Amino acid sequence: MDLILASQSPRRRALLEQFGLTFQVQVLPVQEVSSGPPLAVAQANAVAKARPVSQGNPTALVLGADTIVVLDGTVLGKPRDTEDARKMLGFLSGREHEVTTVVALLHGQEERVFSETTKVRFRQLTDGEIAGYLATGEPFDKAGAYGIQGFGGLLVQSIKGCYYNVVGLPMPRLAEELRAYGIEMLPSE
């Protein structure tokens, strides 16, 4: 079965490649939802990214995903600019937040949607550390204004849950779900 990633995220692409999956990338423009309960927004966006690609490729398995960073009920999306990123990082400093990735797997008329949540605690950051991290350029295309797989990992004190989920896809859970479609990421004897 052909696998199609309906995401522009270089991090999701890299994760699938890291675990040896063969796939294509196809992204179609969609209007993302931005208001409502955080989990419902992420679910709607994950499905919205996958559905038009699936309609054009009815025999393929299409993977759409959306990752949200939530602190105190506030969704921290991708920062608009440097000042927005600075505020987000200050808000996260010394605190624990949740990173939830919703994955939508669409095959023909079948839709399988699941989510994974990881708790991430930031160290107490100085203004200088925030400025230094902003200077790396990493924060600007990432929810919550950080990437745990890069310099942003230096801001993290601890995580509870799946590391890969924070990067962009909960790979252990995805491996289980893909098995239902005959795709084995870790072949067994």
Short mmCIF file of N, CA and C in Angstrom, two decimals:
data_model
loop_
_atom_site.label_atom_id
_atom_site.label_comp_id
_atom_site.label_asym_id
_atom_site.label_seq_id
_atom_site.Cartn_x
_atom_site.Cartn_y
_atom_site.Cartn_z
N MET A 1 0.85 -1.18 0.00
CA MET A 1 0.00 0.00 0.00
C MET A 1 0.89 1.24 0.00
N ASP A 2 0.56 2.19 -0.86
CA ASP A 2 1.31 3.45 -0.91
C ASP A 2 0.97 4.31 0.30
N LEU A 3 2.00 4.93 0.88
CA LEU A 3 1.83 5.84 2.01
C LEU A 3 2.14 7.24 1.52
N ILE A 4 1.24 8.18 1.84
CA ILE A 4 1.43 9.58 1.47
C ILE A 4 1.38 10.43 2.73
N LEU A 5 2.39 11.26 2.91
CA LEU A 5 2.43 12.21 4.01
C LEU A 5 1.83 13.52 3.52
N ALA A 6 0.73 13.94 4.15
CA ALA A 6 0.06 15.18 3.77
C ALA A 6 0.51 16.28 4.75
N SER A 7 1.79 16.59 4.71
CA SER A 7 2.36 17.57 5.63
C SER A 7 3.60 18.18 5.01
N GLN A 8 3.78 19.48 5.23
CA GLN A 8 4.97 20.17 4.77
C GLN A 8 6.12 20.10 5.77
N SER A 9 5.85 19.52 6.94
CA SER A 9 6.83 19.53 8.03
C SER A 9 8.08 18.73 7.68
N PRO A 10 9.24 19.39 7.65
CA PRO A 10 10.48 18.64 7.42
C PRO A 10 10.78 17.68 8.57
N ARG A 11 10.31 17.98 9.76
CA ARG A 11 10.54 17.10 10.91
C ARG A 11 9.74 15.80 10.77
N ARG A 12 8.50 15.89 10.31
CA ARG A 12 7.71 14.66 10.11
C ARG A 12 8.32 13.82 9.00
N ARG A 13 8.73 14.47 7.95
CA ARG A 13 9.38 13.75 6.84
C ARG A 13 10.63 13.03 7.34
N ALA A 14 11.45 13.73 8.12
CA ALA A 14 12.69 13.15 8.64
C ALA A 14 12.42 11.96 9.56
N LEU A 15 11.37 12.05 10.38
CA LEU A 15 11.04 10.93 11.27
C LEU A 15 10.64 9.70 10.46
N LEU A 16 9.80 9.87 9.46
CA LEU A 16 9.39 8.72 8.65
C LEU A 16 10.59 8.11 7.93
N GLU A 17 11.48 8.96 7.44
CA GLU A 17 12.69 8.46 6.78
C GLU A 17 13.61 7.75 7.77
N GLN A 18 13.73 8.31 8.97
CA GLN A 18 14.60 7.72 10.00
C GLN A 18 14.20 6.28 10.30
N PHE A 19 12.91 6.01 10.26
CA PHE A 19 12.42 4.67 10.58
C PHE A 19 12.17 3.82 9.34
N GLY A 20 12.73 4.24 8.20
CA GLY A 20 12.77 3.41 7.01
C GLY A 20 11.49 3.30 6.21
N LEU A 21 10.56 4.19 6.42
CA LEU A 21 9.31 4.12 5.65
C LEU A 21 9.49 4.70 4.25
N THR A 22 8.85 4.06 3.30
CA THR A 22 8.81 4.57 1.93
C THR A 22 7.49 5.32 1.78
N PHE A 23 7.57 6.57 1.33
CA PHE A 23 6.36 7.39 1.24
C PHE A 23 6.58 8.51 0.25
N GLN A 24 5.47 9.11 -0.14
CA GLN A 24 5.49 10.32 -0.96
C GLN A 24 4.98 11.46 -0.09
N VAL A 25 5.26 12.67 -0.50
CA VAL A 25 4.72 13.85 0.18
C VAL A 25 3.81 14.57 -0.80
N GLN A 26 2.61 14.82 -0.35
CA GLN A 26 1.66 15.59 -1.17
C GLN A 26 0.89 16.52 -0.24
N VAL A 27 0.96 17.80 -0.52
CA VAL A 27 0.30 18.79 0.32
C VAL A 27 -0.64 19.62 -0.55
N LEU A 28 -1.88 19.72 -0.11
CA LEU A 28 -2.85 20.57 -0.80
C LEU A 28 -3.27 21.68 0.15
N PRO A 29 -3.58 22.85 -0.38
CA PRO A 29 -3.95 23.96 0.51
C PRO A 29 -5.28 23.67 1.22
N VAL A 30 -5.30 23.95 2.52
CA VAL A 30 -6.52 23.78 3.31
C VAL A 30 -6.66 24.98 4.25
N GLN A 31 -7.89 25.24 4.64
CA GLN A 31 -8.15 26.29 5.62
C GLN A 31 -8.14 25.65 7.00
N GLU A 32 -7.11 25.94 7.79
CA GLU A 32 -7.01 25.34 9.11
C GLU A 32 -7.93 26.04 10.10
N VAL A 33 -8.44 25.25 11.06
CA VAL A 33 -9.28 25.76 12.14
C VAL A 33 -8.34 26.38 13.17
N SER A 34 -8.74 27.50 13.75
CA SER A 34 -7.87 28.15 14.74
C SER A 34 -8.56 28.43 16.06
N SER A 35 -9.86 28.16 16.16
CA SER A 35 -10.54 28.43 17.43
C SER A 35 -11.36 27.22 17.85
N GLY A 36 -11.51 27.09 19.16
CA GLY A 36 -12.24 25.98 19.73
C GLY A 36 -11.38 25.27 20.75
N PRO A 37 -11.90 24.19 21.34
CA PRO A 37 -11.09 23.43 22.29
C PRO A 37 -9.83 22.90 21.61
N PRO A 38 -8.66 22.98 22.27
CA PRO A 38 -7.40 22.63 21.62
C PRO A 38 -7.37 21.28 20.92
N LEU A 39 -7.83 20.23 21.59
CA LEU A 39 -7.78 18.90 20.98
C LEU A 39 -8.69 18.83 19.75
N ALA A 40 -9.86 19.44 19.83
CA ALA A 40 -10.79 19.44 18.69
C ALA A 40 -10.19 20.19 17.51
N VAL A 41 -9.48 21.28 17.77
CA VAL A 41 -8.82 22.05 16.71
C VAL A 41 -7.76 21.19 16.02
N ALA A 42 -6.94 20.53 16.82
CA ALA A 42 -5.87 19.69 16.26
C ALA A 42 -6.46 18.53 15.46
N GLN A 43 -7.53 17.92 15.96
CA GLN A 43 -8.17 16.82 15.23
C GLN A 43 -8.72 17.31 13.89
N ALA A 44 -9.41 18.44 13.92
CA ALA A 44 -9.98 18.98 12.69
C ALA A 44 -8.88 19.29 11.68
N ASN A 45 -7.78 19.86 12.14
CA ASN A 45 -6.69 20.22 11.22
C ASN A 45 -5.97 19.00 10.66
N ALA A 46 -5.77 17.98 11.48
CA ALA A 46 -5.11 16.76 11.00
C ALA A 46 -5.93 16.11 9.89
N VAL A 47 -7.23 16.02 10.10
CA VAL A 47 -8.12 15.42 9.10
C VAL A 47 -8.21 16.31 7.87
N ALA A 48 -8.29 17.62 8.08
CA ALA A 48 -8.39 18.57 6.95
C ALA A 48 -7.18 18.49 6.04
N LYS A 49 -5.99 18.27 6.60
CA LYS A 49 -4.78 18.16 5.79
C LYS A 49 -4.79 16.87 4.96
N ALA A 50 -5.32 15.80 5.54
CA ALA A 50 -5.29 14.49 4.87
C ALA A 50 -6.43 14.28 3.88
N ARG A 51 -7.61 14.82 4.16
CA ARG A 51 -8.80 14.48 3.37
C ARG A 51 -8.67 14.80 1.88
N PRO A 52 -8.27 16.01 1.47
CA PRO A 52 -8.20 16.26 0.03
C PRO A 52 -7.15 15.40 -0.68
N VAL A 53 -6.07 15.09 0.01
CA VAL A 53 -5.05 14.22 -0.57
C VAL A 53 -5.61 12.81 -0.73
N SER A 54 -6.35 12.36 0.27
CA SER A 54 -6.95 11.03 0.22
C SER A 54 -7.99 10.93 -0.91
N GLN A 55 -8.76 11.98 -1.10
CA GLN A 55 -9.77 11.97 -2.16
C GLN A 55 -9.14 11.82 -3.53
N GLY A 56 -7.95 12.38 -3.71
CA GLY A 56 -7.24 12.25 -4.98
C GLY A 56 -6.43 10.97 -5.12
N ASN A 57 -6.29 10.24 -4.01
CA ASN A 57 -5.50 9.00 -3.98
C ASN A 57 -6.26 7.94 -3.17
N PRO A 58 -7.40 7.47 -3.67
CA PRO A 58 -8.28 6.62 -2.86
C PRO A 58 -7.71 5.27 -2.45
N THR A 59 -6.67 4.78 -3.12
CA THR A 59 -6.11 3.48 -2.73
C THR A 59 -4.90 3.63 -1.80
N ALA A 60 -4.44 4.85 -1.61
CA ALA A 60 -3.27 5.09 -0.75
C ALA A 60 -3.70 5.29 0.70
N LEU A 61 -2.76 5.12 1.60
CA LEU A 61 -2.94 5.48 3.00
C LEU A 61 -2.34 6.86 3.17
N VAL A 62 -3.16 7.82 3.58
CA VAL A 62 -2.72 9.21 3.71
C VAL A 62 -2.62 9.57 5.19
N LEU A 63 -1.47 10.15 5.55
CA LEU A 63 -1.20 10.54 6.92
C LEU A 63 -1.20 12.06 7.03
N GLY A 64 -2.10 12.57 7.85
CA GLY A 64 -2.14 14.00 8.17
C GLY A 64 -1.89 14.14 9.66
N ALA A 65 -1.28 15.23 10.08
CA ALA A 65 -1.01 15.42 11.50
C ALA A 65 -1.03 16.89 11.87
N ASP A 66 -1.31 17.14 13.13
CA ASP A 66 -1.27 18.50 13.65
C ASP A 66 -0.76 18.43 15.09
N THR A 67 0.22 19.26 15.41
CA THR A 67 0.80 19.29 16.75
C THR A 67 0.48 20.62 17.40
N ILE A 68 0.03 20.53 18.66
CA ILE A 68 -0.27 21.75 19.41
C ILE A 68 0.52 21.75 20.72
N VAL A 69 0.88 22.93 21.15
CA VAL A 69 1.54 23.15 22.44
C VAL A 69 0.55 23.92 23.29
N VAL A 70 0.25 23.39 24.49
CA VAL A 70 -0.77 24.01 25.34
C VAL A 70 -0.22 24.24 26.74
N LEU A 71 -0.40 25.47 27.22
CA LEU A 71 -0.04 25.83 28.59
C LEU A 71 -1.17 26.67 29.17
N ASP A 72 -1.67 26.24 30.31
CA ASP A 72 -2.78 26.95 30.98
C ASP A 72 -3.98 27.13 30.06
N GLY A 73 -4.27 26.13 29.23
CA GLY A 73 -5.41 26.19 28.32
C GLY A 73 -5.19 27.06 27.09
N THR A 74 -4.00 27.64 26.98
CA THR A 74 -3.68 28.49 25.83
C THR A 74 -2.87 27.69 24.81
N VAL A 75 -3.32 27.71 23.56
CA VAL A 75 -2.59 27.05 22.49
C VAL A 75 -1.51 28.00 21.99
N LEU A 76 -0.27 27.51 22.00
CA LEU A 76 0.85 28.30 21.50
C LEU A 76 1.19 27.79 20.10
N GLY A 77 0.78 28.53 19.10
CA GLY A 77 1.04 28.13 17.71
C GLY A 77 2.43 28.55 17.28
N LYS A 78 2.61 28.67 15.98
CA LYS A 78 3.88 29.15 15.45
C LYS A 78 3.94 30.65 15.69
N PRO A 79 5.07 31.16 16.17
CA PRO A 79 5.14 32.59 16.46
C PRO A 79 5.05 33.44 15.20
N ARG A 80 4.39 34.59 15.33
CA ARG A 80 4.22 35.51 14.21
C ARG A 80 5.51 36.25 13.88
N ASP A 81 6.29 36.54 14.93
CA ASP A 81 7.52 37.31 14.76
C ASP A 81 8.43 37.08 15.97
N THR A 82 9.54 37.80 16.01
CA THR A 82 10.51 37.61 17.09
C THR A 82 9.92 37.93 18.45
N GLU A 83 9.15 39.00 18.55
CA GLU A 83 8.58 39.38 19.83
C GLU A 83 7.57 38.35 20.32
N ASP A 84 6.78 37.81 19.41
CA ASP A 84 5.82 36.76 19.76
C ASP A 84 6.56 35.52 20.26
N ALA A 85 7.65 35.14 19.59
CA ALA A 85 8.46 33.99 20.02
C ALA A 85 9.06 34.25 21.40
N ARG A 86 9.55 35.46 21.63
CA ARG A 86 10.14 35.82 22.93
C ARG A 86 9.09 35.67 24.04
N LYS A 87 7.88 36.13 23.79
CA LYS A 87 6.81 36.03 24.79
C LYS A 87 6.46 34.57 25.07
N MET A 88 6.37 33.76 24.01
CA MET A 88 6.05 32.34 24.20
C MET A 88 7.11 31.65 25.04
N LEU A 89 8.37 31.87 24.73
CA LEU A 89 9.46 31.23 25.46
C LEU A 89 9.47 31.69 26.92
N GLY A 90 9.18 32.96 27.16
CA GLY A 90 9.08 33.46 28.53
C GLY A 90 7.93 32.82 29.28
N PHE A 91 6.81 32.60 28.59
CA PHE A 91 5.62 31.96 29.17
C PHE A 91 5.94 30.51 29.54
N LEU A 92 6.72 29.82 28.72
CA LEU A 92 7.07 28.43 28.95
C LEU A 92 8.16 28.26 30.01
N SER A 93 8.96 29.29 30.22
CA SER A 93 10.12 29.23 31.12
C SER A 93 9.75 28.75 32.52
N GLY A 94 10.44 27.68 32.98
CA GLY A 94 10.23 27.17 34.32
C GLY A 94 8.93 26.44 34.54
N ARG A 95 8.21 26.13 33.47
CA ARG A 95 6.87 25.55 33.60
C ARG A 95 6.72 24.28 32.76
N GLU A 96 5.72 23.50 33.11
CA GLU A 96 5.40 22.30 32.36
C GLU A 96 4.23 22.58 31.42
N HIS A 97 4.35 22.14 30.19
CA HIS A 97 3.28 22.29 29.22
C HIS A 97 3.03 20.95 28.55
N GLU A 98 1.97 20.88 27.75
CA GLU A 98 1.63 19.66 27.03
C GLU A 98 1.81 19.85 25.54
N VAL A 99 2.37 18.84 24.90
CA VAL A 99 2.48 18.80 23.45
C VAL A 99 1.63 17.62 22.98
N THR A 100 0.62 17.92 22.18
CA THR A 100 -0.26 16.88 21.66
C THR A 100 -0.17 16.85 20.16
N THR A 101 0.04 15.67 19.61
CA THR A 101 0.00 15.47 18.17
C THR A 101 -1.19 14.59 17.86
N VAL A 102 -2.02 15.06 16.95
CA VAL A 102 -3.14 14.27 16.44
C VAL A 102 -2.74 13.76 15.06
N VAL A 103 -2.92 12.47 14.86
CA VAL A 103 -2.61 11.83 13.58
C VAL A 103 -3.89 11.31 12.97
N ALA A 104 -4.09 11.62 11.69
CA ALA A 104 -5.23 11.10 10.93
C ALA A 104 -4.69 10.20 9.84
N LEU A 105 -5.16 8.96 9.82
CA LEU A 105 -4.83 8.00 8.77
C LEU A 105 -6.09 7.76 7.96
N LEU A 106 -6.04 8.12 6.68
CA LEU A 106 -7.20 7.98 5.80
C LEU A 106 -6.88 7.00 4.69
N HIS A 107 -7.79 6.05 4.51
CA HIS A 107 -7.67 5.06 3.44
C HIS A 107 -9.06 4.86 2.85
N GLY A 108 -9.27 5.39 1.65
CA GLY A 108 -10.60 5.33 1.06
C GLY A 108 -11.59 6.07 1.95
N GLN A 109 -12.65 5.38 2.37
CA GLN A 109 -13.66 5.98 3.25
C GLN A 109 -13.32 5.84 4.73
N GLU A 110 -12.28 5.07 5.05
CA GLU A 110 -11.93 4.83 6.44
C GLU A 110 -11.04 5.95 6.98
N GLU A 111 -11.41 6.44 8.17
CA GLU A 111 -10.61 7.44 8.86
C GLU A 111 -10.28 6.92 10.26
N ARG A 112 -8.99 6.86 10.56
CA ARG A 112 -8.53 6.45 11.88
C ARG A 112 -7.79 7.66 12.46
N VAL A 113 -8.26 8.17 13.60
CA VAL A 113 -7.67 9.36 14.21
C VAL A 113 -7.26 9.04 15.64
N PHE A 114 -6.03 9.37 16.00
CA PHE A 114 -5.57 9.15 17.37
C PHE A 114 -4.66 10.30 17.78
N SER A 115 -4.44 10.40 19.08
CA SER A 115 -3.56 11.47 19.57
C SER A 115 -2.64 10.94 20.65
N GLU A 116 -1.57 11.67 20.84
CA GLU A 116 -0.57 11.35 21.88
C GLU A 116 -0.20 12.67 22.55
N THR A 117 -0.09 12.65 23.87
CA THR A 117 0.28 13.85 24.61
C THR A 117 1.54 13.59 25.43
N THR A 118 2.46 14.52 25.37
CA THR A 118 3.71 14.46 26.12
C THR A 118 3.81 15.72 26.98
N LYS A 119 4.22 15.55 28.22
CA LYS A 119 4.42 16.70 29.11
C LYS A 119 5.89 17.11 29.03
N VAL A 120 6.12 18.39 28.84
CA VAL A 120 7.48 18.92 28.71
C VAL A 120 7.66 20.04 29.75
N ARG A 121 8.73 19.96 30.51
CA ARG A 121 9.05 21.02 31.49
C ARG A 121 10.29 21.76 31.01
N PHE A 122 10.16 23.08 30.93
CA PHE A 122 11.30 23.94 30.59
C PHE A 122 12.07 24.29 31.86
N ARG A 123 13.37 24.51 31.69
CA ARG A 123 14.18 25.10 32.75
C ARG A 123 13.75 26.55 32.92
N GLN A 124 14.16 27.16 34.01
CA GLN A 124 13.97 28.60 34.17
C GLN A 124 14.98 29.28 33.24
N LEU A 125 14.50 30.03 32.28
CA LEU A 125 15.37 30.63 31.26
C LEU A 125 15.69 32.08 31.59
N THR A 126 16.91 32.47 31.29
CA THR A 126 17.29 33.88 31.43
C THR A 126 16.91 34.61 30.15
N ASP A 127 16.84 35.94 30.23
CA ASP A 127 16.57 36.73 29.03
C ASP A 127 17.65 36.50 27.98
N GLY A 128 18.89 36.33 28.44
CA GLY A 128 20.00 36.09 27.52
C GLY A 128 19.86 34.75 26.79
N GLU A 129 19.42 33.71 27.51
CA GLU A 129 19.21 32.41 26.87
C GLU A 129 18.10 32.49 25.82
N ILE A 130 17.04 33.20 26.15
CA ILE A 130 15.94 33.36 25.19
C ILE A 130 16.44 34.10 23.96
N ALA A 131 17.18 35.18 24.16
CA ALA A 131 17.72 35.94 23.03
C ALA A 131 18.66 35.08 22.20
N GLY A 132 19.50 34.29 22.87
CA GLY A 132 20.41 33.41 22.15
C GLY A 132 19.67 32.37 21.33
N TYR A 133 18.60 31.82 21.90
CA TYR A 133 17.82 30.82 21.16
C TYR A 133 17.11 31.47 19.97
N LEU A 134 16.58 32.66 20.17
CA LEU A 134 15.93 33.37 19.05
C LEU A 134 16.91 33.59 17.91
N ALA A 135 18.17 33.88 18.25
CA ALA A 135 19.20 34.15 17.24
C ALA A 135 19.52 32.92 16.39
N THR A 136 19.18 31.72 16.88
CA THR A 136 19.43 30.51 16.09
C THR A 136 18.48 30.41 14.91
N GLY A 137 17.34 31.10 14.98
CA GLY A 137 16.33 31.03 13.93
C GLY A 137 15.39 29.84 14.05
N GLU A 138 15.64 28.95 14.99
CA GLU A 138 14.82 27.74 15.14
C GLU A 138 13.35 27.99 15.50
N PRO A 139 13.05 28.97 16.33
CA PRO A 139 11.69 29.06 16.86
C PRO A 139 10.58 29.38 15.87
N PHE A 140 10.91 29.87 14.69
CA PHE A 140 9.90 30.56 13.89
C PHE A 140 8.96 29.68 13.07
N ASP A 141 9.24 28.41 12.91
CA ASP A 141 8.29 27.57 12.16
C ASP A 141 7.79 26.42 13.03
N LYS A 142 7.79 26.64 14.35
CA LYS A 142 7.44 25.56 15.27
C LYS A 142 6.40 26.02 16.29
N ALA A 143 5.41 25.15 16.52
CA ALA A 143 4.43 25.42 17.57
C ALA A 143 5.16 25.58 18.90
N GLY A 144 4.78 26.58 19.66
CA GLY A 144 5.41 26.82 20.95
C GLY A 144 6.76 27.51 20.86
N ALA A 145 7.20 27.81 19.66
CA ALA A 145 8.45 28.55 19.40
C ALA A 145 9.72 27.79 19.80
N TYR A 146 9.65 26.44 19.77
CA TYR A 146 10.89 25.70 20.03
C TYR A 146 10.85 24.34 19.33
N GLY A 147 12.03 23.81 19.07
CA GLY A 147 12.18 22.47 18.52
C GLY A 147 13.07 21.66 19.44
N ILE A 148 12.52 20.62 20.03
CA ILE A 148 13.26 19.83 21.01
C ILE A 148 14.44 19.09 20.38
N GLN A 149 14.37 18.84 19.07
CA GLN A 149 15.42 18.08 18.38
C GLN A 149 16.63 18.93 18.03
N GLY A 150 16.56 20.23 18.27
CA GLY A 150 17.68 21.13 17.96
C GLY A 150 18.16 21.83 19.22
N PHE A 151 18.56 23.09 19.06
CA PHE A 151 19.01 23.88 20.20
C PHE A 151 17.91 24.02 21.26
N GLY A 152 16.66 23.93 20.84
CA GLY A 152 15.54 24.01 21.79
C GLY A 152 15.59 22.93 22.85
N GLY A 153 16.25 21.82 22.54
CA GLY A 153 16.40 20.76 23.54
C GLY A 153 17.17 21.23 24.76
N LEU A 154 17.99 22.26 24.60
CA LEU A 154 18.74 22.81 25.73
C LEU A 154 17.86 23.57 26.71
N LEU A 155 16.65 23.91 26.29
CA LEU A 155 15.71 24.64 27.14
C LEU A 155 14.89 23.70 28.02
N VAL A 156 14.90 22.42 27.68
CA VAL A 156 14.03 21.43 28.31
C VAL A 156 14.71 20.82 29.53
N GLN A 157 13.98 20.82 30.64
CA GLN A 157 14.47 20.18 31.87
C GLN A 157 14.10 18.70 31.88
N SER A 158 12.85 18.38 31.47
CA SER A 158 12.42 16.98 31.48
C SER A 158 11.22 16.79 30.56
N ILE A 159 11.01 15.52 30.18
CA ILE A 159 9.80 15.18 29.43
C ILE A 159 9.19 13.93 30.04
N LYS A 160 7.87 13.84 29.97
CA LYS A 160 7.13 12.64 30.40
C LYS A 160 6.30 12.22 29.20
N GLY A 161 6.70 11.12 28.60
CA GLY A 161 5.98 10.64 27.44
C GLY A 161 6.90 10.47 26.25
N CYS A 162 6.32 10.48 25.08
CA CYS A 162 7.03 10.18 23.84
C CYS A 162 7.80 11.39 23.31
N TYR A 163 9.12 11.24 23.23
CA TYR A 163 9.99 12.29 22.67
C TYR A 163 9.61 12.60 21.23
N TYR A 164 9.43 11.55 20.41
CA TYR A 164 9.13 11.75 18.99
C TYR A 164 7.84 12.54 18.78
N ASN A 165 6.92 12.40 19.71
CA ASN A 165 5.67 13.15 19.65
C ASN A 165 5.95 14.66 19.67
N VAL A 166 6.92 15.07 20.48
CA VAL A 166 7.26 16.49 20.59
C VAL A 166 7.91 16.96 19.29
N VAL A 167 8.64 16.07 18.62
CA VAL A 167 9.27 16.41 17.34
C VAL A 167 8.19 16.57 16.26
N GLY A 168 7.11 15.76 16.31
CA GLY A 168 6.06 15.92 15.33
C GLY A 168 5.22 14.70 15.01
N LEU A 169 5.67 13.51 15.39
CA LEU A 169 4.88 12.29 15.18
C LEU A 169 5.18 11.30 16.30
N PRO A 170 4.15 10.72 16.93
CA PRO A 170 4.38 9.73 17.98
C PRO A 170 4.73 8.38 17.34
N MET A 171 6.00 8.17 17.03
CA MET A 171 6.43 7.04 16.22
C MET A 171 6.08 5.66 16.79
N PRO A 172 6.24 5.39 18.10
CA PRO A 172 5.86 4.07 18.59
C PRO A 172 4.36 3.78 18.37
N ARG A 173 3.52 4.75 18.64
CA ARG A 173 2.07 4.56 18.43
C ARG A 173 1.77 4.46 16.94
N LEU A 174 2.43 5.26 16.12
CA LEU A 174 2.22 5.20 14.68
C LEU A 174 2.59 3.82 14.14
N ALA A 175 3.68 3.23 14.65
CA ALA A 175 4.08 1.89 14.22
C ALA A 175 2.97 0.88 14.49
N GLU A 176 2.33 0.99 15.66
CA GLU A 176 1.20 0.10 15.98
C GLU A 176 0.04 0.30 15.04
N GLU A 177 -0.30 1.55 14.77
CA GLU A 177 -1.45 1.86 13.91
C GLU A 177 -1.20 1.42 12.46
N LEU A 178 0.03 1.60 11.96
CA LEU A 178 0.33 1.23 10.58
C LEU A 178 0.26 -0.28 10.35
N ARG A 179 0.46 -1.04 11.41
CA ARG A 179 0.38 -2.49 11.32
C ARG A 179 -0.99 -2.94 10.80
N ALA A 180 -2.03 -2.21 11.16
CA ALA A 180 -3.39 -2.56 10.70
C ALA A 180 -3.53 -2.44 9.18
N TYR A 181 -2.61 -1.71 8.57
CA TYR A 181 -2.64 -1.53 7.11
C TYR A 181 -1.56 -2.37 6.43
N GLY A 182 -0.94 -3.27 7.18
CA GLY A 182 0.08 -4.14 6.62
C GLY A 182 1.44 -3.49 6.47
N ILE A 183 1.65 -2.35 7.13
CA ILE A 183 2.94 -1.66 7.06
C ILE A 183 3.69 -1.94 8.37
N GLU A 184 4.79 -2.66 8.27
CA GLU A 184 5.61 -3.00 9.44
C GLU A 184 6.85 -2.12 9.46
N MET A 185 6.99 -1.35 10.53
CA MET A 185 8.18 -0.52 10.67
C MET A 185 9.33 -1.29 11.29
N LEU A 186 9.01 -2.30 12.08
CA LEU A 186 10.02 -3.12 12.71
C LEU A 186 9.63 -4.57 12.45
N PRO A 187 10.10 -5.14 11.36
CA PRO A 187 9.71 -6.51 11.01
C PRO A 187 10.06 -7.48 12.14
N SER A 188 9.14 -8.39 12.42
CA SER A 188 9.39 -9.41 13.44
C SER A 188 9.77 -10.71 12.75
N GLU A 189 10.33 -11.61 13.55
CA GLU A 189 10.77 -12.91 13.00
C GLU A 189 9.59 -13.78 12.67
#
